[in-house]
């Protein structure tokens, strides 16, 4: 039987002398590990007489606890020292200039940021939904009944049907997120929905994947005047100049009444100038949310009302930053991105300017 005092002195000394966490753990294993010296001593208890056990049992236990406490205390000290050493050696010089010569923010992302900033200022939150949608959210709940001709206008990409014959779609617009939001949140609702959308279409002004920003406001009193004010203010803020707008009656299944909004523009040589001139350009669709859509989402149209709008982000980016062909946007040409891209470090904000 080893002298417990000797054991204690030996290991207490080794613990105190350990100068790194690995070394400390080796001492712990040598003393308290399964085959450690203290553990082996505890195994000899079985062969002792009852009287011996009465003395040695508690003595060994307290030795074990004392050594364990010493290990823990030393561990705390060593961990603190390791952290301080890391803090001292891994300093970052915040005054160094940033290397801003690699990578730019795509103009579409920049424009989405700008839109989010303007609408945030009007009290809108951002909502998102899946790119792969079911028929209910993309069409039926938005008051496109099955077989309705308006469905065909969307040039939908369908996925392979599942075992029951149901076909998921690549969402043709961001409007399904209106449905998801109204079914999961209680009004008042005031959201914009930026995101990717897909239609089987490709020419100078259409790409199979494009971007929209949708808006939705639902409460008890919002009316068409609010819709107009919201969008007129948005256009002037976005184009950073006074923009004259007009609203033309239109048809969308999910709004009633529905309208399209145009902005005044003129063409000077190759350049398009927004805000002035004698021409009108269609910019977005909007309207008051159709009572059927509210009902489909479990809202009572006698109690709730509101407006919605949807606009093409890529088109607005082209207009604001003067890009001639929509398809270039997604060609992944480094030179184009370098020319039209934005610094990812400059955050759009209303105080110091959007771009
Ligand atoms: N979802 C429509 C489209 O992609 C755009 C739109 C029009 C959205 C009117 C709306 C709206 O929310 O009220 O063509």
PDB file of C-alpha atoms in Angstrom, residues 124-328:
ATOM      1  CA  UNK A 124     -42.097  47.033 -44.458  1.00  0.00           C
ATOM      2  CA  UNK A 125     -40.422  43.819 -43.234  1.00  0.00           C
ATOM      3  CA  UNK A 126     -38.828  41.274 -45.597  1.00  0.00           C
ATOM      4  CA  UNK A 127     -40.425  37.819 -46.139  1.00  0.00           C
ATOM      5  CA  UNK A 128     -39.193  34.900 -48.223  1.00  0.00           C
ATOM      6  CA  UNK A 129     -40.550  31.625 -49.593  1.00  0.00           C
ATOM      7  CA  UNK A 130     -39.435  28.554 -51.577  1.00  0.00           C
ATOM      8  CA  UNK A 131     -38.455  28.676 -55.271  1.00  0.00           C
ATOM      9  CA  UNK A 132     -40.164  25.312 -55.845  1.00  0.00           C
ATOM     10  CA  UNK A 133     -43.863  25.799 -55.193  1.00  0.00           C
ATOM     11  CA  UNK A 134     -47.033  23.741 -55.339  1.00  0.00           C
ATOM     12  CA  UNK A 135     -49.963  24.564 -57.563  1.00  0.00           C
ATOM     13  CA  UNK A 136     -52.042  25.755 -54.607  1.00  0.00           C
ATOM     14  CA  UNK A 137     -49.705  28.559 -53.550  1.00  0.00           C
ATOM     15  CA  UNK A 138     -48.553  29.578 -57.043  1.00  0.00           C
ATOM     16  CA  UNK A 139     -52.012  29.580 -58.645  1.00  0.00           C
ATOM     17  CA  UNK A 140     -55.149  28.260 -56.942  1.00  0.00           C
ATOM     18  CA  UNK A 141     -54.998  30.279 -53.721  1.00  0.00           C
ATOM     19  CA  UNK A 142     -54.205  33.375 -55.795  1.00  0.00           C
ATOM     20  CA  UNK A 143     -57.599  32.982 -57.457  1.00  0.00           C
ATOM     21  CA  UNK A 144     -56.402  31.262 -60.634  1.00  0.00           C
ATOM     22  CA  UNK A 145     -58.994  28.464 -60.719  1.00  0.00           C
ATOM     23  CA  UNK A 146     -57.867  25.127 -62.237  1.00  0.00           C
ATOM     24  CA  UNK A 147     -58.078  25.385 -66.024  1.00  0.00           C
ATOM     25  CA  UNK A 148     -58.213  29.202 -65.957  1.00  0.00           C
ATOM     26  CA  UNK A 149     -56.560  30.736 -69.087  1.00  0.00           C
ATOM     27  CA  UNK A 150     -54.505  33.175 -66.950  1.00  0.00           C
ATOM     28  CA  UNK A 151     -52.387  30.195 -65.862  1.00  0.00           C
ATOM     29  CA  UNK A 152     -51.166  29.738 -69.443  1.00  0.00           C
ATOM     30  CA  UNK A 153     -49.818  33.293 -69.541  1.00  0.00           C
ATOM     31  CA  UNK A 154     -47.114  32.329 -67.075  1.00  0.00           C
ATOM     32  CA  UNK A 155     -45.058  29.912 -69.275  1.00  0.00           C
ATOM     33  CA  UNK A 156     -44.608  27.708 -66.242  1.00  0.00           C
ATOM     34  CA  UNK A 157     -41.732  25.287 -65.680  1.00  0.00           C
ATOM     35  CA  UNK A 158     -43.259  22.100 -64.260  1.00  0.00           C
ATOM     36  CA  UNK A 159     -41.356  19.444 -62.326  1.00  0.00           C
ATOM     37  CA  UNK A 160     -41.908  15.705 -62.921  1.00  0.00           C
ATOM     38  CA  UNK A 161     -45.247  14.625 -61.395  1.00  0.00           C
ATOM     39  CA  UNK A 162     -45.181  12.688 -58.130  1.00  0.00           C
ATOM     40  CA  UNK A 163     -46.919   9.305 -57.613  1.00  0.00           C
ATOM     41  CA  UNK A 164     -50.309  11.054 -57.276  1.00  0.00           C
ATOM     42  CA  UNK A 165     -49.755  13.026 -60.481  1.00  0.00           C
ATOM     43  CA  UNK A 166     -49.184  16.358 -58.666  1.00  0.00           C
ATOM     44  CA  UNK A 167     -46.705  18.607 -60.410  1.00  0.00           C
ATOM     45  CA  UNK A 168     -44.630  21.091 -58.441  1.00  0.00           C
ATOM     46  CA  UNK A 169     -43.619  24.254 -60.320  1.00  0.00           C
ATOM     47  CA  UNK A 170     -40.712  26.696 -60.303  1.00  0.00           C
ATOM     48  CA  UNK A 171     -42.600  29.678 -58.940  1.00  0.00           C
ATOM     49  CA  UNK A 172     -43.654  31.976 -61.771  1.00  0.00           C
ATOM     50  CA  UNK A 173     -43.912  35.004 -59.471  1.00  0.00           C
ATOM     51  CA  UNK A 174     -43.253  35.981 -55.844  1.00  0.00           C
ATOM     52  CA  UNK A 175     -47.006  36.247 -55.159  1.00  0.00           C
ATOM     53  CA  UNK A 176     -47.243  32.734 -53.566  1.00  0.00           C
ATOM     54  CA  UNK A 177     -45.331  34.161 -50.591  1.00  0.00           C
ATOM     55  CA  UNK A 178     -48.340  36.478 -50.045  1.00  0.00           C
ATOM     56  CA  UNK A 179     -50.389  33.327 -49.442  1.00  0.00           C
ATOM     57  CA  UNK A 180     -47.778  31.741 -47.176  1.00  0.00           C
ATOM     58  CA  UNK A 181     -47.589  34.934 -45.122  1.00  0.00           C
ATOM     59  CA  UNK A 182     -51.346  35.462 -44.780  1.00  0.00           C
ATOM     60  CA  UNK A 183     -51.800  31.822 -43.761  1.00  0.00           C
ATOM     61  CA  UNK A 184     -49.129  32.010 -41.065  1.00  0.00           C
ATOM     62  CA  UNK A 185     -49.341  35.558 -39.669  1.00  0.00           C
ATOM     63  CA  UNK A 186     -52.128  37.643 -38.259  1.00  0.00           C
ATOM     64  CA  UNK A 187     -52.748  41.082 -39.810  1.00  0.00           C
ATOM     65  CA  UNK A 188     -51.569  43.806 -39.723  1.00  0.00           C
ATOM     66  CA  UNK A 189     -49.135  42.578 -42.396  1.00  0.00           C
ATOM     67  CA  UNK A 190     -46.673  44.869 -44.157  1.00  0.00           C
ATOM     68  CA  UNK A 191     -44.044  42.923 -46.086  1.00  0.00           C
ATOM     69  CA  UNK A 192     -41.946  42.944 -49.211  1.00  0.00           C
ATOM     70  CA  UNK A 193     -40.855  39.694 -50.820  1.00  0.00           C
ATOM     71  CA  UNK A 194     -37.662  39.825 -52.886  1.00  0.00           C
ATOM     72  CA  UNK A 195     -36.757  36.654 -54.771  1.00  0.00           C
ATOM     73  CA  UNK A 196     -36.055  34.594 -57.863  1.00  0.00           C
ATOM     74  CA  UNK A 197     -38.852  33.688 -60.263  1.00  0.00           C
ATOM     75  CA  UNK A 198     -38.913  31.476 -63.372  1.00  0.00           C
ATOM     76  CA  UNK A 199     -40.689  31.398 -66.726  1.00  0.00           C
ATOM     77  CA  UNK A 200     -39.918  29.510 -69.907  1.00  0.00           C
ATOM     78  CA  UNK A 201     -38.979  32.595 -71.933  1.00  0.00           C
ATOM     79  CA  UNK A 202     -35.727  34.041 -73.331  1.00  0.00           C
ATOM     80  CA  UNK A 203     -35.009  37.102 -75.502  1.00  0.00           C
ATOM     81  CA  UNK A 204     -33.457  40.556 -75.126  1.00  0.00           C
ATOM     82  CA  UNK A 205     -35.891  41.547 -72.384  1.00  0.00           C
ATOM     83  CA  UNK A 206     -36.679  38.110 -70.857  1.00  0.00           C
ATOM     84  CA  UNK A 207     -34.553  35.503 -69.076  1.00  0.00           C
ATOM     85  CA  UNK A 208     -35.822  32.107 -67.814  1.00  0.00           C
ATOM     86  CA  UNK A 209     -34.822  33.132 -64.288  1.00  0.00           C
ATOM     87  CA  UNK A 210     -35.534  36.683 -63.182  1.00  0.00           C
ATOM     88  CA  UNK A 211     -36.159  38.589 -59.966  1.00  0.00           C
ATOM     89  CA  UNK A 212     -39.213  40.218 -58.465  1.00  0.00           C
ATOM     90  CA  UNK A 213     -40.022  42.260 -55.435  1.00  0.00           C
ATOM     91  CA  UNK A 214     -43.562  41.749 -54.220  1.00  0.00           C
ATOM     92  CA  UNK A 215     -45.343  43.887 -51.650  1.00  0.00           C
ATOM     93  CA  UNK A 216     -48.295  43.103 -49.401  1.00  0.00           C
ATOM     94  CA  UNK A 217     -50.154  45.252 -46.890  1.00  0.00           C
ATOM     95  CA  UNK A 218     -53.140  43.837 -45.007  1.00  0.00           C
ATOM     96  CA  UNK A 219     -55.066  45.571 -42.242  1.00  0.00           C
ATOM     97  CA  UNK A 220     -58.571  46.965 -41.751  1.00  0.00           C
ATOM     98  CA  UNK A 221     -58.372  50.394 -43.369  1.00  0.00           C
ATOM     99  CA  UNK A 222     -55.685  50.450 -46.090  1.00  0.00           C
ATOM    100  CA  UNK A 223     -57.097  51.653 -49.423  1.00  0.00           C
ATOM    101  CA  UNK A 224     -56.056  52.386 -53.005  1.00  0.00           C
ATOM    102  CA  UNK A 225     -54.847  55.874 -52.046  1.00  0.00           C
ATOM    103  CA  UNK A 226     -52.280  54.306 -49.731  1.00  0.00           C
ATOM    104  CA  UNK A 227     -51.186  51.988 -52.541  1.00  0.00           C
ATOM    105  CA  UNK A 228     -50.611  54.909 -54.888  1.00  0.00           C
ATOM    106  CA  UNK A 229     -48.777  57.006 -52.313  1.00  0.00           C
ATOM    107  CA  UNK A 230     -46.552  54.110 -51.297  1.00  0.00           C
ATOM    108  CA  UNK A 231     -45.500  53.320 -54.887  1.00  0.00           C
ATOM    109  CA  UNK A 232     -45.118  56.941 -56.006  1.00  0.00           C
ATOM    110  CA  UNK A 233     -42.831  57.660 -53.062  1.00  0.00           C
ATOM    111  CA  UNK A 234     -40.927  54.477 -53.779  1.00  0.00           C
ATOM    112  CA  UNK A 235     -40.226  55.428 -57.412  1.00  0.00           C
ATOM    113  CA  UNK A 236     -38.852  58.877 -56.561  1.00  0.00           C
ATOM    114  CA  UNK A 237     -36.671  57.420 -53.814  1.00  0.00           C
ATOM    115  CA  UNK A 238     -35.440  54.593 -56.050  1.00  0.00           C
ATOM    116  CA  UNK A 239     -34.569  56.753 -59.076  1.00  0.00           C
ATOM    117  CA  UNK A 240     -33.286  59.489 -56.748  1.00  0.00           C
ATOM    118  CA  UNK A 241     -35.214  62.156 -58.675  1.00  0.00           C
ATOM    119  CA  UNK A 242     -38.825  63.338 -58.992  1.00  0.00           C
ATOM    120  CA  UNK A 243     -40.643  60.691 -61.016  1.00  0.00           C
ATOM    121  CA  UNK A 244     -44.073  61.233 -62.557  1.00  0.00           C
ATOM    122  CA  UNK A 245     -46.244  58.112 -62.477  1.00  0.00           C
ATOM    123  CA  UNK A 246     -49.647  57.072 -63.779  1.00  0.00           C
ATOM    124  CA  UNK A 247     -51.919  54.162 -62.934  1.00  0.00           C
ATOM    125  CA  UNK A 248     -53.763  52.292 -65.723  1.00  0.00           C
ATOM    126  CA  UNK A 249     -56.595  49.827 -65.089  1.00  0.00           C
ATOM    127  CA  UNK A 250     -55.481  46.219 -65.683  1.00  0.00           C
ATOM    128  CA  UNK A 251     -56.421  42.669 -64.737  1.00  0.00           C
ATOM    129  CA  UNK A 252     -54.773  40.255 -62.319  1.00  0.00           C
ATOM    130  CA  UNK A 253     -56.740  37.327 -60.853  1.00  0.00           C
ATOM    131  CA  UNK A 254     -55.511  38.110 -57.319  1.00  0.00           C
ATOM    132  CA  UNK A 255     -56.368  41.807 -57.131  1.00  0.00           C
ATOM    133  CA  UNK A 256     -59.573  43.810 -57.650  1.00  0.00           C
ATOM    134  CA  UNK A 257     -59.359  46.526 -58.787  1.00  0.00           C
ATOM    135  CA  UNK A 258     -56.008  45.949 -60.508  1.00  0.00           C
ATOM    136  CA  UNK A 259     -53.681  48.460 -62.135  1.00  0.00           C
ATOM    137  CA  UNK A 260     -50.354  48.805 -63.852  1.00  0.00           C
ATOM    138  CA  UNK A 261     -48.107  51.696 -62.956  1.00  0.00           C
ATOM    139  CA  UNK A 262     -46.126  53.557 -65.626  1.00  0.00           C
ATOM    140  CA  UNK A 263     -43.329  56.088 -65.169  1.00  0.00           C
ATOM    141  CA  UNK A 264     -42.627  59.001 -67.470  1.00  0.00           C
ATOM    142  CA  UNK A 265     -39.404  58.752 -69.472  1.00  0.00           C
ATOM    143  CA  UNK A 266     -37.588  60.036 -72.527  1.00  0.00           C
ATOM    144  CA  UNK A 267     -34.924  58.642 -74.794  1.00  0.00           C
ATOM    145  CA  UNK A 268     -31.910  60.871 -75.431  1.00  0.00           C
ATOM    146  CA  UNK A 269     -29.710  59.095 -77.988  1.00  0.00           C
ATOM    147  CA  UNK A 270     -29.126  55.634 -76.486  1.00  0.00           C
ATOM    148  CA  UNK A 271     -29.888  56.833 -73.000  1.00  0.00           C
ATOM    149  CA  UNK A 272     -33.207  56.369 -71.194  1.00  0.00           C
ATOM    150  CA  UNK A 273     -34.029  59.157 -68.737  1.00  0.00           C
ATOM    151  CA  UNK A 274     -36.624  58.289 -66.125  1.00  0.00           C
ATOM    152  CA  UNK A 275     -38.913  60.930 -64.618  1.00  0.00           C
ATOM    153  CA  UNK A 276     -39.335  63.361 -67.481  1.00  0.00           C
ATOM    154  CA  UNK A 277     -40.250  63.307 -71.196  1.00  0.00           C
ATOM    155  CA  UNK A 278     -43.285  62.346 -73.228  1.00  0.00           C
ATOM    156  CA  UNK A 279     -43.248  58.537 -73.046  1.00  0.00           C
ATOM    157  CA  UNK A 280     -44.635  56.122 -70.457  1.00  0.00           C
ATOM    158  CA  UNK A 281     -42.976  52.884 -69.401  1.00  0.00           C
ATOM    159  CA  UNK A 282     -44.800  50.121 -67.565  1.00  0.00           C
ATOM    160  CA  UNK A 283     -43.003  49.314 -64.324  1.00  0.00           C
ATOM    161  CA  UNK A 284     -45.207  47.185 -62.116  1.00  0.00           C
ATOM    162  CA  UNK A 285     -48.545  45.499 -61.418  1.00  0.00           C
ATOM    163  CA  UNK A 286     -50.617  46.225 -58.341  1.00  0.00           C
ATOM    164  CA  UNK A 287     -54.108  46.316 -56.877  1.00  0.00           C
ATOM    165  CA  UNK A 288     -56.333  45.734 -53.890  1.00  0.00           C
ATOM    166  CA  UNK A 289     -56.096  42.124 -52.657  1.00  0.00           C
ATOM    167  CA  UNK A 290     -59.050  40.157 -54.079  1.00  0.00           C
ATOM    168  CA  UNK A 291     -61.626  39.042 -51.465  1.00  0.00           C
ATOM    169  CA  UNK A 292     -61.286  35.445 -52.724  1.00  0.00           C
ATOM    170  CA  UNK A 293     -57.557  35.507 -51.945  1.00  0.00           C
ATOM    171  CA  UNK A 294     -58.264  36.740 -48.408  1.00  0.00           C
ATOM    172  CA  UNK A 295     -60.867  33.986 -47.991  1.00  0.00           C
ATOM    173  CA  UNK A 296     -58.455  31.339 -49.326  1.00  0.00           C
ATOM    174  CA  UNK A 297     -56.061  32.355 -46.551  1.00  0.00           C
ATOM    175  CA  UNK A 298     -58.704  32.205 -43.824  1.00  0.00           C
ATOM    176  CA  UNK A 299     -59.149  35.990 -43.541  1.00  0.00           C
ATOM    177  CA  UNK A 300     -62.607  37.570 -43.491  1.00  0.00           C
ATOM    178  CA  UNK A 301     -62.876  40.053 -46.419  1.00  0.00           C
ATOM    179  CA  UNK A 302     -65.546  41.986 -44.476  1.00  0.00           C
ATOM    180  CA  UNK A 303     -62.956  42.674 -41.798  1.00  0.00           C
ATOM    181  CA  UNK A 304     -59.628  42.850 -43.658  1.00  0.00           C
ATOM    182  CA  UNK A 305     -58.423  44.564 -46.803  1.00  0.00           C
ATOM    183  CA  UNK A 306     -55.162  45.729 -48.296  1.00  0.00           C
ATOM    184  CA  UNK A 307     -53.005  46.097 -51.353  1.00  0.00           C
ATOM    185  CA  UNK A 308     -50.328  44.163 -53.204  1.00  0.00           C
ATOM    186  CA  UNK A 309     -47.811  44.922 -55.905  1.00  0.00           C
ATOM    187  CA  UNK A 310     -45.127  43.134 -57.874  1.00  0.00           C
ATOM    188  CA  UNK A 311     -42.233  44.506 -59.901  1.00  0.00           C
ATOM    189  CA  UNK A 312     -39.362  43.135 -61.969  1.00  0.00           C
ATOM    190  CA  UNK A 313     -36.044  43.872 -60.272  1.00  0.00           C
ATOM    191  CA  UNK A 314     -33.795  43.159 -63.273  1.00  0.00           C
ATOM    192  CA  UNK A 315     -35.705  45.629 -65.435  1.00  0.00           C
ATOM    193  CA  UNK A 316     -35.466  48.329 -62.761  1.00  0.00           C
ATOM    194  CA  UNK A 317     -31.728  47.638 -62.432  1.00  0.00           C
ATOM    195  CA  UNK A 318     -31.324  48.029 -66.221  1.00  0.00           C
ATOM    196  CA  UNK A 319     -33.208  51.308 -66.173  1.00  0.00           C
ATOM    197  CA  UNK A 320     -31.375  52.765 -63.205  1.00  0.00           C
ATOM    198  CA  UNK A 321     -27.861  51.710 -64.167  1.00  0.00           C
ATOM    199  CA  UNK A 322     -28.131  51.745 -67.977  1.00  0.00           C
ATOM    200  CA  UNK A 323     -27.540  48.128 -69.034  1.00  0.00           C
ATOM    201  CA  UNK A 324     -28.682  47.416 -72.581  1.00  0.00           C
ATOM    202  CA  UNK A 325     -29.392  43.640 -72.596  1.00  0.00           C
ATOM    203  CA  UNK A 326     -31.072  41.674 -69.818  1.00  0.00           C
ATOM    204  CA  UNK A 327     -29.342  38.412 -70.781  1.00  0.00           C
ATOM    205  CA  UNK A 328     -25.891  39.854 -69.974  1.00  0.00           C
TER     206      UNK A 328
END
